[in-house]
Coordinates of C-alpha atoms in Angstrom, one line a residue:
X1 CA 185.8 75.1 127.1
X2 CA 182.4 75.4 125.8
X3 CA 181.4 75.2 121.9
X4 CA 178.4 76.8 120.7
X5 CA 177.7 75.8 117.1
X6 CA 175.2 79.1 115.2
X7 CA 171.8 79.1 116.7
X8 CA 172.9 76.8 119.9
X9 CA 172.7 78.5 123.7
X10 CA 173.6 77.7 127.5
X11 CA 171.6 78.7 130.3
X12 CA 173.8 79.3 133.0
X13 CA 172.0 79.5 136.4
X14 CA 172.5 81.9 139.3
X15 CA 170.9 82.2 142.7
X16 CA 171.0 85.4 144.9
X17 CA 170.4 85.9 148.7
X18 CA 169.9 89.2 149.2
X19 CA 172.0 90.9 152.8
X20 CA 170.3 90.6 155.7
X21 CA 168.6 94.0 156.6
X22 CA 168.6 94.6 152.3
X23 CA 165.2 96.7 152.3
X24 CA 164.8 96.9 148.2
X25 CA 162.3 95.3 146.3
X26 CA 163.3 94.4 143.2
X27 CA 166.5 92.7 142.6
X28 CA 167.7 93.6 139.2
X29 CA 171.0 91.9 137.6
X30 CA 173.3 92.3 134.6
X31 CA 176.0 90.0 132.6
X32 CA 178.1 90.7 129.9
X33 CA 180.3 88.8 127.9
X34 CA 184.1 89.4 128.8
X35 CA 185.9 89.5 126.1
X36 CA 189.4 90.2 127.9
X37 CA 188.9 87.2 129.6
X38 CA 188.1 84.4 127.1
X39 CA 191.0 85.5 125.4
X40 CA 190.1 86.3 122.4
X41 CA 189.3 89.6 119.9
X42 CA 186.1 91.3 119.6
X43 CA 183.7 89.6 117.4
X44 CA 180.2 89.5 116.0
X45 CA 178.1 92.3 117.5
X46 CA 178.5 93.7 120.7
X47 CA 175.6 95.7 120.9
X48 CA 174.2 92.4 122.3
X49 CA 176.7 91.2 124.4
X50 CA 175.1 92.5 127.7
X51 CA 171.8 91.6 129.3
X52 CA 170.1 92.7 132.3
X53 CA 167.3 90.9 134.5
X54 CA 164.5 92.4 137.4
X55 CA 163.3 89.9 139.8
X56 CA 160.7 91.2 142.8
X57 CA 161.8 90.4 146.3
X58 CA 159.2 88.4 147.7
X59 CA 159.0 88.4 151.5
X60 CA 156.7 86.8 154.1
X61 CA 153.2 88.5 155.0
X62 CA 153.6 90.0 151.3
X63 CA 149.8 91.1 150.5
X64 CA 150.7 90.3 147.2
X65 CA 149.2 86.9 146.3
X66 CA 151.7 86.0 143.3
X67 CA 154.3 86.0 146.2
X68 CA 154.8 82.6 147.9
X69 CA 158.8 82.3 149.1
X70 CA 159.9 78.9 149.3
X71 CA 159.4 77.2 152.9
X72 CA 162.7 77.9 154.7
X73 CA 164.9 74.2 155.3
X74 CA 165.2 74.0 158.7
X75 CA 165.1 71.2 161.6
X76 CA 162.1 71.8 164.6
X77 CA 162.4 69.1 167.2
X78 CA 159.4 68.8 169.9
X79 CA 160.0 67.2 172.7
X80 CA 156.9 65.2 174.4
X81 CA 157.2 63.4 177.4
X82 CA 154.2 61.4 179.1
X83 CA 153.8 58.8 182.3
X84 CA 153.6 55.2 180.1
X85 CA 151.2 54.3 183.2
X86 CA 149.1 56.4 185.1
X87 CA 150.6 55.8 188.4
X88 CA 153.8 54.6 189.8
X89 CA 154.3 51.0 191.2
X90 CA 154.1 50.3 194.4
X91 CA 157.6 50.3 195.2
X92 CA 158.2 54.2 193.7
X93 CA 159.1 53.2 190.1
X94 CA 157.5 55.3 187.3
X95 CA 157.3 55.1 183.2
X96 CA 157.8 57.6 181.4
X97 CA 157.7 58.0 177.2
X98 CA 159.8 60.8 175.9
X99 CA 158.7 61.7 172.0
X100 CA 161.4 63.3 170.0
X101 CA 159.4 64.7 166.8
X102 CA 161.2 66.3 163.7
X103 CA 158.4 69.2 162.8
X104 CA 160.6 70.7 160.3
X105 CA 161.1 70.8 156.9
X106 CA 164.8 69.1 157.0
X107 CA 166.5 66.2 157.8
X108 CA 168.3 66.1 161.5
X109 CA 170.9 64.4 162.0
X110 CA 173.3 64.2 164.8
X111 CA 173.0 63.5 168.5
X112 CA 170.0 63.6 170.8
X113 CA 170.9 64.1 174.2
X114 CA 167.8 64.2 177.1

């Protein structure tokens, strides 16, 4: 239950993903209050009760430089591996360092099997 006292508002927030393949490029949405669902009668005005929003779709190599999509979240591990002495001993044994480096923009976090 929400109460708006005269003058008072809410922002409700709302993301979109558009399909994958979804060629448009604008995104344009529209709300309306639903009266047959709070439950109650028609009231006020209703020639304001609906609104409607355009967004452009802003896609990467865009030569439009107000577009900048946000970096994708995603994990990149590189894998380095390197002798930890130039040569083996004597008696055949060799060092090796293996570098695991998280290059991405999010967290791993799980196993790491070499």
């Amino acid at each position: 239950v929400t109460t708006l006292n005269p003058g008072a508002s809410v922002n409700l927030k709302l993301g979109f993903k558009p399909a994958g393949g979804w060629q448009g490029g604008v995104l344009r949405n529209c709300a309306a209050y639903d009266y047959q669902a709070s439950g109650k009668p028609l009231f006020g005005s209703q020639q304001n009760d609906r609104g409607c929003a355009s967004i452009p779709i802003c896609r990467r190599g865009d030569r439009d430089p107000q577009c900048q999509p946000p970096v994708e979240k995603k994990v990149d591990l590189i894998l380095k591996k390197r002798a930890r002495i130039p040569v083996c001993t004597p008696d055949g044994i060799c060092y090796f360092v293996i570098d695991i480096i998280n290059n991405g923009t999010s967290t791993y976090n799980g196993p790491l099997t070499v």
